[in-house]
Amino acid sequence: MVREIYQAVADGILVGGVYALMAVGLTLIFGVLDIINIAQGVLVVLGGYLSYSLSTRAHIDLFAGLLITIPAMFALGVVVHWAFIRRLRGAERTSMTLLVTYAVALIVEGVLYKIYGANNVQLSAPYTTASLHVAGFYLPWIYVYGFLLAVALVAAVYLLLYRSRFGRSVRATMANETAARLVGIDTGRVGALTFGIGVAVTAAGGMVFGATNAFNANSGYDLISRLLAIVILGGLGSIAGALAASVFMITLESVVTIWYPTWAIAVFYAALVGVLVIRPRGFFGRKEVRAQ
Amino acid sequence: MIGERGAKAGGLVLLVAAAVAFPLAFPDPAVTNYGVFAMIFVTAASAWNVFSGYSGYISLGHAVFFGSGAYAMGIAARDWNITGAAVFELLPLCAAVGAAIAVPFGLIALRVRRHTFIVITIAIFFIFQLMAFNFSFTGGSAGLSSPFLTWQESVYDTRFYYIALACAAGAVALSWLVRRSSFGLRLRAIRDDEDRASGLGVRAMRVKLSAFAASAGLTATIGAVWFYYVNQVQPQTGFDPLFDLTVVLMTFLGGYGTIAGPVLGALLVEPGTLWLNTQPQLAGASEIVLGVVFLVVVLFVPRGIIPTGGEWIRRLR
C-alpha cells in the first residue's frame, strides 16, 4: 500500500508538471489581459491533434513536431486576440471576453469533430509505451520526458518574464495597465504577444496530454475545468501559484484514485471549493480588483 | 406617454394571445415540439437572467439546478410510485429542491468576486454531474426514465406546451416583479458597484443569495418539466455543460439584464438549434454555428437586440 502511494505521488508530480505548463498559459493571459480563456482546454486538444496529424501523416517525431506546432499555436493565439479580444472594451468586458473565448472553443471543437470524428485517439511513439525503472518504480518515459519538457518551457516563460525587456513590459501591464501605457508601453502589443504565448504552451501541453491520455474533440471540457480549478486555487495571475496548485491537485487526485477511482475528480473540485471557503483568493492570489 | 404605455400593453396582450393560440394555429406535433422546447428555454433564460443578468454574476452552473429538478422529479415519482398527471403536483417540491441546493452553493460561491465565481460554478457543476454518474439512487450512467404518462399522442405535445408556457409566464412575471421592486434595484446596484452598494447599506450577500435561490427554484421546475417531456434523464443530458452556454447566449443575444431580452433570445436560438440538428448535411456543425452566432453577437450587438434595437427606434424618432 505504501508503495502504491509513492507511485501515485511520483505520477502526480510528473503529470502535475504538464498541467502546470498548460495552467501557466491560462494564468498569464488572465494576469495581463484580465481574461479567463475558456478556450484553453480545447486548444490543448487542438495541440494534441496537430501532433497526431504530424506523426501519423508526416511521420515526424512528437517532440520534433513541437517546432512546428508551437509557432502555429502562437500565431493562432495572436490572431484570436487581434480579431476578437482587442475589440472588447467597457463595463461588461469580463463577461464578454468569457463569451468570446467560449465561442472560440465551440468553433474549434466543432471543426475538430468534423475533421477527426468522435473516436478517441492517442499519440504513440516508442517512448509512450516503455517505462523507466527506478528503485522498483515504473515511470513511463513519456511522463519523464513530458515533465522535463514542461520544466524547460515553464523556466523559459519565467526567464522571459523576469529577465527580458519584454517581460518587464508584461509585468508592468499586469501591475497597472493605465500606468504602463502612460510610460510608453505598447500594451496592445504586449496583450497580443501574451495571448500568443499563453496559447503556444498548449501545443506542448497538448502533445504530452495526447501521448498520456486517449482524447477526442470533447476532451477540452474536462481539461478546462481542471485547469480553471488549478489557476483559481493557485491564485489568478500567479505563475508560482499555478505550479504549486497543479502539482498539489494532480497528486491529490492520483492518490485518491488508489482507493476511490470514480470519486477522484470530485475530490479535486471539492478541494478547490474547500480552499476557497478559507482563502477566497487562492494560495498566491493578488487582491482582486475592486470595481468591474 | 399614454401612447407608449398603451402600445406596450397592447403588444403584451397580442403576444400572450399568439403564444396561447400557437398550438391551435399549428396543430402539427413536430411544430408544437419546437414550441415546447422554446418555452422551456424562455423559462430557463429568464430564470438565469433574474440572477445573473441583474446581479452581474455570470453563473455557468445553472445546469446544476436544471438537472437536480429533473432528478428530484424522477426519484420522487419512482420512490413514491406516483404515476399519471399527478406527477405535476411534485413541481413545487422540485422548485424547493433547486432552491435548497442554491443556498449552500451560493453561500460558498458568492463569497468571491465575479471571475472566481464563474469558475466555482463550473466546478460545482462538475461535482453534481459526477454525483449523478456515481450514486446508485440516480441510476448511474443509465439515468432515470419517467413513469408512463397515459396521454394520447394527439394531445401530448399540446399539453406540455401549455405547461411550459405557464412556467415561462411565471418566469417572465418574476423577472418583471424583481426588476421593478426595490429588491431588483439593490441587485442592480450590486451589479454596478458592489462595494459602493454595500457602503450604502445593501446587504449584498442576502440579496444575491435570495436572487440565486429564486432563479434556481425556477430552473429546477423547468428541469422537471423537461424530464417528463423527454421521458428520461442521464447525467450528461441533465447536467449538460452546453445548457448554461445556450442560456447565456440567449440572454446576451436578446439583451442582458432586460425582461424581454431572454425571451426573445430563447425564441430565436432554440428553434434555430433544433432546426440545425434536423439538417443531415449539417450534422455536427451546430456547435460551429452556435459559436459563430455567439461571436457575431458579442462583437456587433454586445448589449443585445432589445437595448440596441430600442436605441435605433429612439434615434429614428
Coordinates of C-alpha atoms in Angstrom, one line a residue:
Chain A
M1 CA 0.0 0.0 0.0
V2 CA 2.8 2.4 0.9
R3 CA 4.4 1.5 -2.4
E4 CA 1.2 2.4 -4.3
I5 CA 1.1 5.8 -2.6
Y6 CA 4.7 6.5 -3.5
Q7 CA 3.9 5.5 -7.1
A8 CA 0.8 7.7 -7.1
V9 CA 2.8 10.7 -5.8
A10 CA 5.5 10.2 -8.4
D11 CA 2.9 10.0 -11.2
G12 CA 1.1 13.0 -9.7
I13 CA 4.2 15.2 -9.7
L14 CA 5.2 14.2 -13.3
V15 CA 1.7 14.7 -14.6
G16 CA 1.3 17.8 -12.5
G17 CA 4.2 19.4 -14.3
V18 CA 2.5 19.0 -17.6
Y19 CA -0.7 20.6 -16.1
A20 CA 1.4 23.4 -14.8
L21 CA 2.6 24.2 -18.3
M22 CA -1.0 24.5 -19.5
A23 CA -2.1 26.4 -16.4
V24 CA 0.8 28.9 -16.7
G25 CA -0.6 29.9 -20.1
L26 CA -4.0 30.4 -18.6
T27 CA -2.9 32.4 -15.6
L28 CA -0.5 34.5 -17.7
I29 CA -3.4 35.5 -20.0
F30 CA -5.5 36.3 -17.0
G31 CA -2.8 38.4 -15.3
V32 CA -2.1 40.5 -18.3
L33 CA -5.4 40.8 -20.1
D34 CA -7.9 40.1 -17.2
I35 CA -9.4 37.4 -19.4
I36 CA -10.4 33.8 -18.4
N37 CA -9.6 32.0 -21.6
I38 CA -12.2 29.2 -21.7
A39 CA -10.8 28.0 -25.0
Q40 CA -7.5 26.9 -23.3
G41 CA -8.8 23.3 -22.8
V42 CA -9.9 22.8 -26.4
L43 CA -6.7 24.5 -27.6
V44 CA -4.8 21.8 -25.7
V45 CA -6.8 19.2 -27.6
L46 CA -6.1 21.1 -30.8
G47 CA -2.4 20.9 -30.0
G48 CA -2.8 17.2 -29.4
Y49 CA -4.5 16.7 -32.8
L50 CA -1.8 18.7 -34.6
S51 CA 0.9 16.5 -33.1
Y52 CA -1.3 13.5 -34.0
S53 CA -1.5 14.5 -37.7
L54 CA 2.2 15.3 -37.9
S55 CA 3.2 12.0 -36.5
T56 CA 0.7 9.8 -38.4
R57 CA 0.8 11.6 -41.7
A58 CA 4.3 13.1 -42.0
H59 CA 6.0 10.6 -39.5
I60 CA 7.5 13.5 -37.6
D61 CA 8.6 12.7 -34.0
L62 CA 6.3 14.0 -31.4
F63 CA 9.0 16.2 -29.8
A64 CA 10.4 17.4 -33.1
G65 CA 6.9 18.3 -34.2
L66 CA 6.6 20.8 -31.5
L67 CA 9.0 23.0 -33.5
I68 CA 6.1 23.3 -35.9
T69 CA 3.1 23.2 -33.6
I70 CA 4.3 25.7 -31.0
P71 CA 4.8 28.6 -33.6
A72 CA 1.5 27.6 -35.2
M73 CA -0.4 27.8 -31.9
F74 CA 1.4 31.1 -31.1
A75 CA 0.1 32.5 -34.4
L76 CA -3.4 31.3 -33.7
G77 CA -3.3 33.0 -30.3
V78 CA -2.2 36.3 -31.8
V79 CA -4.9 36.1 -34.5
V80 CA -7.7 35.4 -31.9
H81 CA -6.5 38.3 -29.8
W82 CA -6.3 40.6 -32.8
A83 CA -9.6 39.6 -34.3
F84 CA -11.8 39.4 -31.2
I85 CA -10.3 40.2 -27.8
R86 CA -8.7 43.5 -28.7
R87 CA -12.1 44.9 -29.7
L88 CA -13.8 44.4 -26.4
R89 CA -13.9 47.4 -24.0
G90 CA -16.1 48.7 -21.4
A91 CA -18.0 47.7 -18.3
E92 CA -19.1 44.2 -19.3
R93 CA -15.6 43.3 -20.7
T94 CA -15.1 40.4 -18.3
S95 CA -18.3 38.6 -19.3
M96 CA -17.8 39.5 -22.9
T97 CA -14.3 38.0 -23.2
L98 CA -15.5 34.9 -21.4
L99 CA -18.2 34.5 -24.1
V100 CA -15.8 35.2 -26.9
T101 CA -13.3 32.6 -25.7
Y102 CA -16.2 30.2 -25.1
A103 CA -17.4 30.8 -28.7
V104 CA -13.8 30.2 -30.0
A105 CA -13.8 26.9 -28.0
L106 CA -17.1 25.8 -29.6
I107 CA -15.9 26.6 -33.1
V108 CA -12.5 24.8 -32.6
E109 CA -14.3 21.8 -31.0
G110 CA -16.8 21.7 -33.9
V111 CA -14.1 21.8 -36.5
L112 CA -12.0 19.1 -34.8
Y113 CA -15.1 16.9 -34.5
K114 CA -15.7 17.4 -38.3
I115 CA -12.2 16.5 -39.2
Y116 CA -11.3 13.7 -36.7
G117 CA -14.7 12.4 -35.7
A118 CA -15.8 11.2 -32.3
N119 CA -13.4 8.3 -31.8
N120 CA -10.7 8.6 -29.2
V121 CA -7.1 8.8 -30.4
Q122 CA -3.8 8.6 -28.6
L123 CA -0.4 9.6 -29.7
S124 CA 2.1 6.9 -29.9
A125 CA 5.9 6.7 -30.1
P126 CA 8.4 4.2 -28.8
Y127 CA 8.7 6.1 -25.5
T128 CA 4.9 6.2 -24.9
T129 CA 4.9 2.5 -24.0
A130 CA 8.3 1.9 -22.5
S131 CA 9.0 2.7 -18.8
L132 CA 11.9 3.8 -16.7
H133 CA 12.6 1.5 -13.7
V134 CA 13.9 3.3 -10.7
A135 CA 14.1 1.7 -7.3
G136 CA 11.3 -0.7 -8.3
F137 CA 9.0 2.1 -9.6
Y138 CA 7.7 2.2 -13.1
L139 CA 7.8 5.6 -14.6
P140 CA 6.7 5.7 -18.3
W141 CA 9.3 7.5 -20.4
I142 CA 6.7 9.9 -21.8
Y143 CA 5.9 11.1 -18.3
V144 CA 9.5 11.7 -17.6
Y145 CA 10.2 13.5 -21.0
G146 CA 6.9 15.4 -20.7
F147 CA 7.9 16.6 -17.2
L148 CA 11.3 17.7 -18.4
L149 CA 9.8 19.5 -21.4
A150 CA 7.3 21.2 -19.1
V151 CA 10.0 22.3 -16.7
A152 CA 12.1 23.6 -19.5
L153 CA 9.2 25.6 -21.0
V154 CA 8.0 26.9 -17.7
A155 CA 11.5 28.0 -17.0
A156 CA 11.7 29.7 -20.4
V157 CA 8.4 31.6 -19.7
Y158 CA 9.8 32.6 -16.3
L159 CA 13.0 33.9 -17.8
L160 CA 11.2 35.7 -20.5
L161 CA 9.0 37.4 -17.8
Y162 CA 11.7 38.2 -15.3
R163 CA 14.9 38.6 -17.3
S164 CA 13.9 40.4 -20.5
R165 CA 12.8 43.9 -21.6
F166 CA 9.6 42.4 -22.9
G167 CA 9.0 40.6 -19.6
R168 CA 9.3 43.9 -17.8
S169 CA 6.6 45.4 -20.0
V170 CA 4.4 42.4 -19.4
R171 CA 4.8 42.7 -15.6
A172 CA 4.2 46.4 -15.8
T173 CA 1.0 45.8 -17.7
M174 CA -0.1 43.2 -15.1
A175 CA 0.5 45.6 -12.3
N176 CA -1.3 48.6 -13.8
E177 CA -2.3 48.8 -17.4
T178 CA -3.0 52.5 -17.4
A179 CA 0.3 53.4 -15.8
A180 CA 2.1 51.1 -18.2
R181 CA 0.5 52.8 -21.2
L182 CA 1.4 56.2 -19.7
V183 CA 5.1 55.3 -19.5
G184 CA 5.1 54.3 -23.2
I185 CA 4.5 50.6 -23.2
D186 CA 2.5 49.4 -26.1
T187 CA 0.0 47.4 -24.0
G188 CA -1.9 46.3 -27.1
R189 CA 1.2 44.6 -28.4
V190 CA 2.0 43.1 -25.0
G191 CA -1.5 41.8 -24.8
A192 CA -1.3 40.1 -28.2
L193 CA 2.1 38.5 -27.6
T194 CA 1.0 37.3 -24.1
F195 CA -2.1 35.8 -25.6
G196 CA 0.1 34.2 -28.2
I197 CA 2.5 32.8 -25.6
G198 CA -0.4 31.6 -23.4
V199 CA -1.8 29.7 -26.3
A200 CA 1.6 28.5 -27.6
V201 CA 2.2 26.5 -24.5
T202 CA -0.9 24.4 -25.2
A203 CA 0.9 22.9 -28.2
A204 CA 3.4 21.3 -25.9
G205 CA 0.8 20.6 -23.2
G206 CA -1.5 19.0 -25.8
M207 CA 1.3 16.8 -27.2
V208 CA 2.1 15.4 -23.8
F209 CA -1.6 15.2 -22.8
G210 CA -2.3 13.3 -26.1
A211 CA 0.5 10.9 -25.5
T212 CA -0.6 10.0 -22.0
N213 CA -4.4 10.1 -22.5
A214 CA -6.9 8.9 -25.1
F215 CA -8.7 12.0 -26.3
N216 CA -11.3 13.3 -28.7
A217 CA -12.7 16.7 -29.6
N218 CA -14.8 16.7 -26.4
S219 CA -11.9 16.3 -24.0
G220 CA -11.5 20.1 -23.7
Y221 CA -14.3 20.5 -21.2
D222 CA -12.8 18.2 -18.7
L223 CA -9.4 19.8 -19.2
I224 CA -10.5 23.4 -18.9
S225 CA -12.4 22.8 -15.7
R226 CA -9.3 21.2 -14.2
L227 CA -7.1 24.0 -15.4
L228 CA -9.5 26.6 -14.1
A229 CA -9.6 24.9 -10.7
I230 CA -5.8 24.9 -10.7
V231 CA -5.3 28.6 -11.6
I232 CA -8.0 29.7 -9.1
L233 CA -6.5 27.6 -6.4
G234 CA -3.1 29.0 -7.2
G235 CA -4.4 32.5 -7.3
L236 CA -5.4 34.1 -10.7
G237 CA -2.4 35.7 -12.3
S238 CA 0.2 33.9 -10.2
I239 CA 2.7 31.7 -12.0
A240 CA 4.2 30.2 -8.9
G241 CA 0.7 29.5 -7.6
A242 CA -0.2 27.7 -10.9
L243 CA 2.9 25.5 -10.5
A244 CA 2.2 24.7 -6.8
A245 CA -1.5 24.1 -7.4
S246 CA -1.0 21.8 -10.4
V247 CA 1.3 19.5 -8.6
F248 CA -0.8 19.6 -5.4
M249 CA -4.1 18.9 -7.2
I250 CA -2.9 16.3 -9.6
T251 CA -1.0 14.4 -6.8
L252 CA -4.1 14.6 -4.6
E253 CA -6.2 13.2 -7.5
S254 CA -3.7 10.5 -8.2
V255 CA -3.5 9.4 -4.6
V256 CA -7.3 9.4 -4.1
T257 CA -7.6 7.2 -7.2
I258 CA -5.9 4.3 -5.4
W259 CA -9.0 3.9 -3.1
Y260 CA -11.9 5.7 -4.9
P261 CA -11.2 5.8 -8.6
T262 CA -14.7 7.1 -9.5
W263 CA -14.6 9.9 -6.9
A264 CA -11.1 11.2 -7.6
I265 CA -12.2 14.1 -9.8
A266 CA -14.9 15.1 -7.3
V267 CA -12.2 15.3 -4.6
F268 CA -10.3 17.5 -6.9
Y269 CA -13.2 20.0 -7.2
A270 CA -14.1 19.7 -3.6
A271 CA -10.5 20.7 -2.7
L272 CA -11.0 23.8 -4.7
V273 CA -14.3 24.7 -3.0
G274 CA -12.8 23.9 0.4
V275 CA -9.7 26.1 -0.1
L276 CA -11.8 29.0 -1.4
V277 CA -14.1 28.9 1.6
I278 CA -11.0 29.5 3.7
R279 CA -9.0 31.7 1.3
P280 CA -11.1 33.3 -1.3
R281 CA -8.0 34.5 -3.2
G282 CA -6.4 31.1 -3.5
F283 CA -2.9 30.2 -2.4
F284 CA -0.9 33.0 -4.0
G285 CA -3.6 35.3 -5.3
R286 CA -3.4 39.0 -5.6
K287 CA -6.3 41.1 -4.2
E288 CA -8.9 41.1 -6.8
V289 CA -9.7 44.4 -8.5
R290 CA -12.5 46.3 -6.8
A291 CA -14.9 47.6 -9.4
Q292 CA -15.6 45.7 -12.6
Chain B
M1 CA -46.8 59.0 -22.7
I2 CA -50.1 57.1 -22.7
G3 CA -49.3 56.1 -26.3
E4 CA -46.1 54.2 -25.4
R5 CA -47.7 52.5 -22.4
G6 CA -50.8 51.6 -24.3
A7 CA -48.7 50.2 -27.1
K8 CA -46.7 48.1 -24.7
A9 CA -49.8 46.7 -23.0
G10 CA -51.4 46.0 -26.4
G11 CA -48.2 44.4 -27.6
L12 CA -48.2 42.2 -24.5
V13 CA -51.8 41.1 -24.9
L14 CA -51.1 40.3 -28.6
L15 CA -48.0 38.3 -27.6
V16 CA -49.9 36.3 -25.0
A17 CA -52.7 35.6 -27.4
A18 CA -50.2 34.5 -30.0
A19 CA -48.5 32.2 -27.5
V20 CA -51.8 30.7 -26.4
A21 CA -53.0 30.2 -30.0
F22 CA -49.8 28.8 -31.3
P23 CA -50.6 25.0 -31.0
L24 CA -54.1 25.7 -32.4
A25 CA -52.7 27.5 -35.4
F26 CA -50.0 24.9 -36.0
P27 CA -51.5 21.6 -34.9
D28 CA -48.6 19.6 -36.4
P29 CA -46.9 17.9 -33.3
A30 CA -43.5 18.5 -34.8
V31 CA -44.1 22.2 -34.7
T32 CA -45.6 22.1 -31.2
N33 CA -42.5 20.2 -30.2
Y34 CA -40.4 23.2 -31.2
G35 CA -42.8 25.4 -29.2
V36 CA -42.4 23.2 -26.1
F37 CA -38.6 23.5 -26.2
A38 CA -38.8 27.2 -26.9
M39 CA -40.9 27.7 -23.9
I40 CA -38.6 25.6 -21.7
F41 CA -35.7 27.8 -22.7
V42 CA -37.7 31.0 -22.3
T43 CA -38.2 29.9 -18.7
A44 CA -34.6 28.9 -18.2
A45 CA -33.1 32.0 -19.8
S46 CA -35.5 34.3 -17.9
A47 CA -34.6 32.4 -14.6
W48 CA -30.9 32.8 -15.3
N49 CA -31.3 36.4 -16.1
V50 CA -33.1 37.1 -12.8
F51 CA -29.9 36.2 -11.0
S52 CA -27.0 36.7 -13.4
G53 CA -28.5 39.4 -15.6
Y54 CA -29.5 41.6 -12.7
S55 CA -26.6 41.0 -10.4
G56 CA -23.8 40.7 -12.9
Y57 CA -22.5 37.4 -11.5
I58 CA -22.3 35.1 -14.5
S59 CA -23.3 31.6 -13.4
L60 CA -22.2 28.8 -15.6
G61 CA -23.6 26.3 -13.1
H62 CA -27.3 26.6 -13.6
A63 CA -27.4 23.2 -15.1
V64 CA -26.9 22.0 -11.5
F65 CA -30.5 23.2 -10.8
F66 CA -31.9 22.1 -14.1
G67 CA -30.5 18.6 -13.6
S68 CA -31.4 18.5 -9.9
G69 CA -35.0 19.4 -10.8
A70 CA -35.2 16.6 -13.3
Y71 CA -33.6 14.1 -10.9
A72 CA -35.8 15.2 -8.0
M73 CA -38.9 14.6 -10.1
G74 CA -37.6 11.3 -11.3
I75 CA -36.6 10.0 -7.9
A76 CA -39.7 11.2 -6.2
A77 CA -42.0 9.7 -8.8
R78 CA -40.1 6.4 -8.7
D79 CA -39.8 6.0 -5.0
W80 CA -43.3 7.1 -4.1
N81 CA -44.9 5.3 -7.1
I82 CA -46.6 8.4 -8.5
T83 CA -47.9 8.0 -12.0
G84 CA -50.1 9.8 -14.4
A85 CA -50.8 13.5 -14.4
A86 CA -50.4 13.6 -10.5
V87 CA -46.6 13.9 -11.0
F88 CA -47.1 17.6 -11.8
E89 CA -48.1 18.1 -8.2
L90 CA -44.4 17.4 -7.5
L91 CA -43.3 20.5 -9.3
P92 CA -43.3 22.8 -6.2
L93 CA -41.2 20.1 -4.5
C94 CA -38.7 20.2 -7.4
A95 CA -38.5 24.0 -7.1
A96 CA -37.8 23.7 -3.4
V97 CA -35.0 21.2 -4.1
G98 CA -33.4 23.6 -6.5
A99 CA -33.7 26.5 -4.1
A100 CA -32.4 24.3 -1.2
I101 CA -29.3 23.4 -3.3
A102 CA -28.8 27.0 -4.2
V103 CA -28.4 28.1 -0.6
P104 CA -25.2 26.2 0.3
F105 CA -24.0 26.6 -3.3
G106 CA -24.5 30.3 -3.1
L107 CA -23.0 30.6 0.4
I108 CA -19.8 29.2 -0.9
A109 CA -19.7 30.6 -4.4
L110 CA -21.0 34.1 -3.7
R111 CA -18.2 34.9 -1.2
V112 CA -15.8 35.6 -4.1
R113 CA -15.9 38.1 -6.9
R114 CA -17.0 37.7 -10.4
H115 CA -14.1 35.9 -12.1
T116 CA -13.7 33.3 -9.4
F117 CA -17.5 32.9 -9.1
I118 CA -17.7 31.8 -12.7
V119 CA -15.1 29.1 -12.1
I120 CA -16.6 27.9 -8.9
T121 CA -20.0 27.5 -10.6
I122 CA -18.3 25.3 -13.2
A123 CA -16.5 23.3 -10.5
I124 CA -19.7 22.7 -8.6
F125 CA -21.4 21.8 -11.8
F126 CA -18.9 19.0 -12.4
I127 CA -19.3 17.7 -8.9
F128 CA -23.0 17.3 -9.5
Q129 CA -22.6 15.6 -12.8
L130 CA -20.2 13.2 -11.2
M131 CA -22.5 12.5 -8.3
A132 CA -25.3 11.7 -10.8
F133 CA -22.9 9.3 -12.5
N134 CA -21.7 7.6 -9.4
F135 CA -24.6 7.3 -6.9
S136 CA -27.0 4.4 -7.2
F137 CA -30.2 6.3 -6.4
T138 CA -29.6 8.4 -9.5
G139 CA -29.5 5.4 -11.7
G140 CA -25.8 5.8 -12.6
S141 CA -24.9 6.5 -16.2
A142 CA -28.1 5.0 -17.5
G143 CA -30.1 7.7 -15.7
L144 CA -33.8 7.6 -15.0
S145 CA -36.9 7.1 -17.1
S146 CA -40.1 8.9 -16.3
P147 CA -43.2 6.7 -15.4
F148 CA -45.5 6.2 -18.3
L149 CA -47.8 9.2 -18.9
T150 CA -51.2 8.0 -20.2
W151 CA -51.7 10.9 -22.5
Q152 CA -52.8 10.3 -26.1
E153 CA -50.2 11.2 -28.7
S154 CA -52.5 13.8 -30.2
V155 CA -52.6 15.9 -27.1
Y156 CA -49.2 15.0 -25.6
D157 CA -47.2 17.9 -27.1
T158 CA -50.0 20.4 -26.8
R159 CA -50.5 19.8 -23.0
F160 CA -46.7 20.0 -22.5
Y161 CA -46.7 23.2 -24.5
Y162 CA -49.3 24.8 -22.1
I163 CA -47.4 23.6 -19.0
A164 CA -44.1 25.0 -20.3
L165 CA -46.0 28.2 -21.3
A166 CA -47.3 28.6 -17.8
C167 CA -43.7 28.2 -16.5
A168 CA -42.5 30.7 -19.0
A169 CA -45.2 33.2 -18.0
G170 CA -44.3 32.7 -14.3
A171 CA -40.6 33.3 -15.1
V172 CA -41.3 36.5 -17.0
A173 CA -43.6 37.7 -14.3
L174 CA -40.9 37.0 -11.7
S175 CA -38.4 38.8 -13.8
W176 CA -40.8 41.8 -14.1
L177 CA -41.5 41.9 -10.4
V178 CA -37.9 41.7 -9.5
R179 CA -36.9 44.4 -11.9
R180 CA -39.5 47.0 -10.7
S181 CA -39.0 46.2 -7.0
S182 CA -36.6 47.8 -4.6
F183 CA -35.0 44.3 -4.3
G184 CA -34.2 44.5 -8.0
L185 CA -32.8 47.9 -7.6
R186 CA -30.5 46.6 -4.9
L187 CA -29.4 43.7 -7.2
R188 CA -28.6 46.1 -10.0
A189 CA -26.7 48.3 -7.6
I190 CA -24.6 45.3 -6.8
R191 CA -24.0 44.8 -10.5
D192 CA -22.8 48.3 -11.0
D193 CA -20.6 48.6 -7.9
E194 CA -20.8 46.1 -5.1
D195 CA -18.6 47.9 -2.7
R196 CA -20.5 51.1 -3.1
A197 CA -23.8 49.3 -2.7
S198 CA -22.6 47.7 0.5
G199 CA -21.4 51.0 1.7
L200 CA -24.9 52.4 1.1
G201 CA -26.5 49.7 3.3
V202 CA -27.3 47.0 0.8
R203 CA -27.0 43.6 2.4
A204 CA -25.2 42.2 -0.6
M205 CA -24.9 38.6 0.4
R206 CA -28.6 38.3 1.4
V207 CA -29.8 40.0 -1.8
K208 CA -27.5 37.9 -4.0
L209 CA -28.4 34.7 -2.3
S210 CA -32.2 35.3 -2.5
A211 CA -32.0 36.1 -6.2
F212 CA -29.8 33.0 -6.7
A213 CA -32.3 30.7 -4.8
A214 CA -35.3 32.1 -6.7
S215 CA -33.5 31.7 -10.0
A216 CA -32.5 28.1 -9.0
G217 CA -36.0 27.1 -8.0
L218 CA -37.4 28.2 -11.3
T219 CA -34.7 26.5 -13.2
A220 CA -35.3 23.2 -11.3
T221 CA -39.0 23.4 -12.0
I222 CA -38.5 23.7 -15.7
G223 CA -35.8 20.9 -15.5
A224 CA -38.5 18.7 -14.0
V225 CA -41.0 19.5 -16.8
W226 CA -38.2 18.9 -19.4
F227 CA -37.5 15.5 -17.8
Y228 CA -41.2 14.5 -18.2
Y229 CA -41.4 15.8 -21.7
V230 CA -38.3 13.9 -23.0
N231 CA -39.1 10.9 -20.8
Q232 CA -35.6 10.4 -19.4
V233 CA -32.6 12.0 -17.9
Q234 CA -28.9 10.9 -18.0
P235 CA -26.1 12.6 -16.1
Q236 CA -24.8 14.2 -19.3
T237 CA -28.2 15.4 -20.5
G238 CA -29.5 16.7 -17.2
F239 CA -26.2 18.2 -16.2
D240 CA -25.2 19.4 -19.6
P241 CA -22.4 22.0 -19.9
L242 CA -23.9 23.3 -23.1
F243 CA -27.1 24.1 -21.2
D244 CA -25.5 27.1 -19.5
L245 CA -23.8 28.2 -22.6
T246 CA -27.1 28.2 -24.5
V247 CA -28.9 30.1 -21.9
V248 CA -26.1 32.7 -21.7
L249 CA -26.1 33.1 -25.4
M250 CA -29.9 33.5 -25.5
T251 CA -29.8 36.2 -22.8
F252 CA -26.9 38.1 -24.3
L253 CA -28.4 37.9 -27.8
G254 CA -31.8 39.3 -26.6
G255 CA -30.5 41.7 -24.0
Y256 CA -28.6 41.0 -20.8
G257 CA -30.5 42.3 -17.7
T258 CA -33.7 43.2 -19.6
I259 CA -37.1 41.4 -19.2
A260 CA -37.8 40.8 -22.9
G261 CA -34.2 40.0 -23.8
P262 CA -34.0 36.4 -22.6
V263 CA -37.5 35.7 -24.0
L264 CA -36.6 37.0 -27.5
G265 CA -33.2 35.3 -27.3
A266 CA -34.7 31.9 -26.5
L267 CA -37.4 32.2 -29.2
L268 CA -34.6 32.9 -31.7
V269 CA -31.9 30.4 -30.6
E270 CA -33.8 27.3 -29.5
P271 CA -35.9 26.7 -32.7
G272 CA -32.8 27.6 -34.7
T273 CA -30.7 25.0 -32.9
L274 CA -33.5 22.4 -33.2
W275 CA -33.8 23.0 -36.9
L276 CA -30.0 22.8 -37.4
N277 CA -29.9 19.4 -35.7
T278 CA -32.5 18.1 -38.2
Q279 CA -30.4 19.0 -41.2
P280 CA -28.4 15.9 -42.2
Q281 CA -25.8 17.9 -44.2
L282 CA -25.1 20.0 -41.2
A283 CA -24.5 17.0 -38.8
G284 CA -22.1 18.1 -36.1
A285 CA -22.0 21.6 -37.4
S286 CA -24.5 23.1 -34.9
E287 CA -21.7 23.8 -32.5
I288 CA -19.8 25.8 -35.1
V289 CA -22.9 27.7 -36.0
L290 CA -23.6 28.4 -32.3
G291 CA -20.0 29.6 -31.8
V292 CA -20.2 31.9 -34.8
V293 CA -23.5 33.4 -33.8
F294 CA -22.0 33.9 -30.4
L295 CA -19.1 35.8 -31.8
V296 CA -21.2 37.9 -34.1
V297 CA -23.5 38.9 -31.2
V298 CA -20.7 39.8 -28.8
L299 CA -18.8 41.8 -31.5
F300 CA -21.7 43.6 -33.2
V301 CA -24.6 43.7 -30.8
P302 CA -22.8 43.4 -27.5
R303 CA -25.7 44.8 -25.5
G304 CA -28.3 42.6 -27.1
I305 CA -31.1 43.1 -29.6
I306 CA -33.6 44.7 -27.2
P307 CA -31.4 47.6 -25.9
T308 CA -29.7 48.2 -29.3
G309 CA -32.9 48.0 -31.2
G310 CA -34.6 50.3 -28.7
E311 CA -31.8 52.8 -29.3
W312 CA -32.3 52.6 -33.1
I313 CA -36.0 53.2 -32.7
R314 CA -35.4 56.2 -30.5
R315 CA -32.9 57.6 -32.9
L316 CA -35.5 57.3 -35.8
R317 CA -37.9 59.4 -33.9

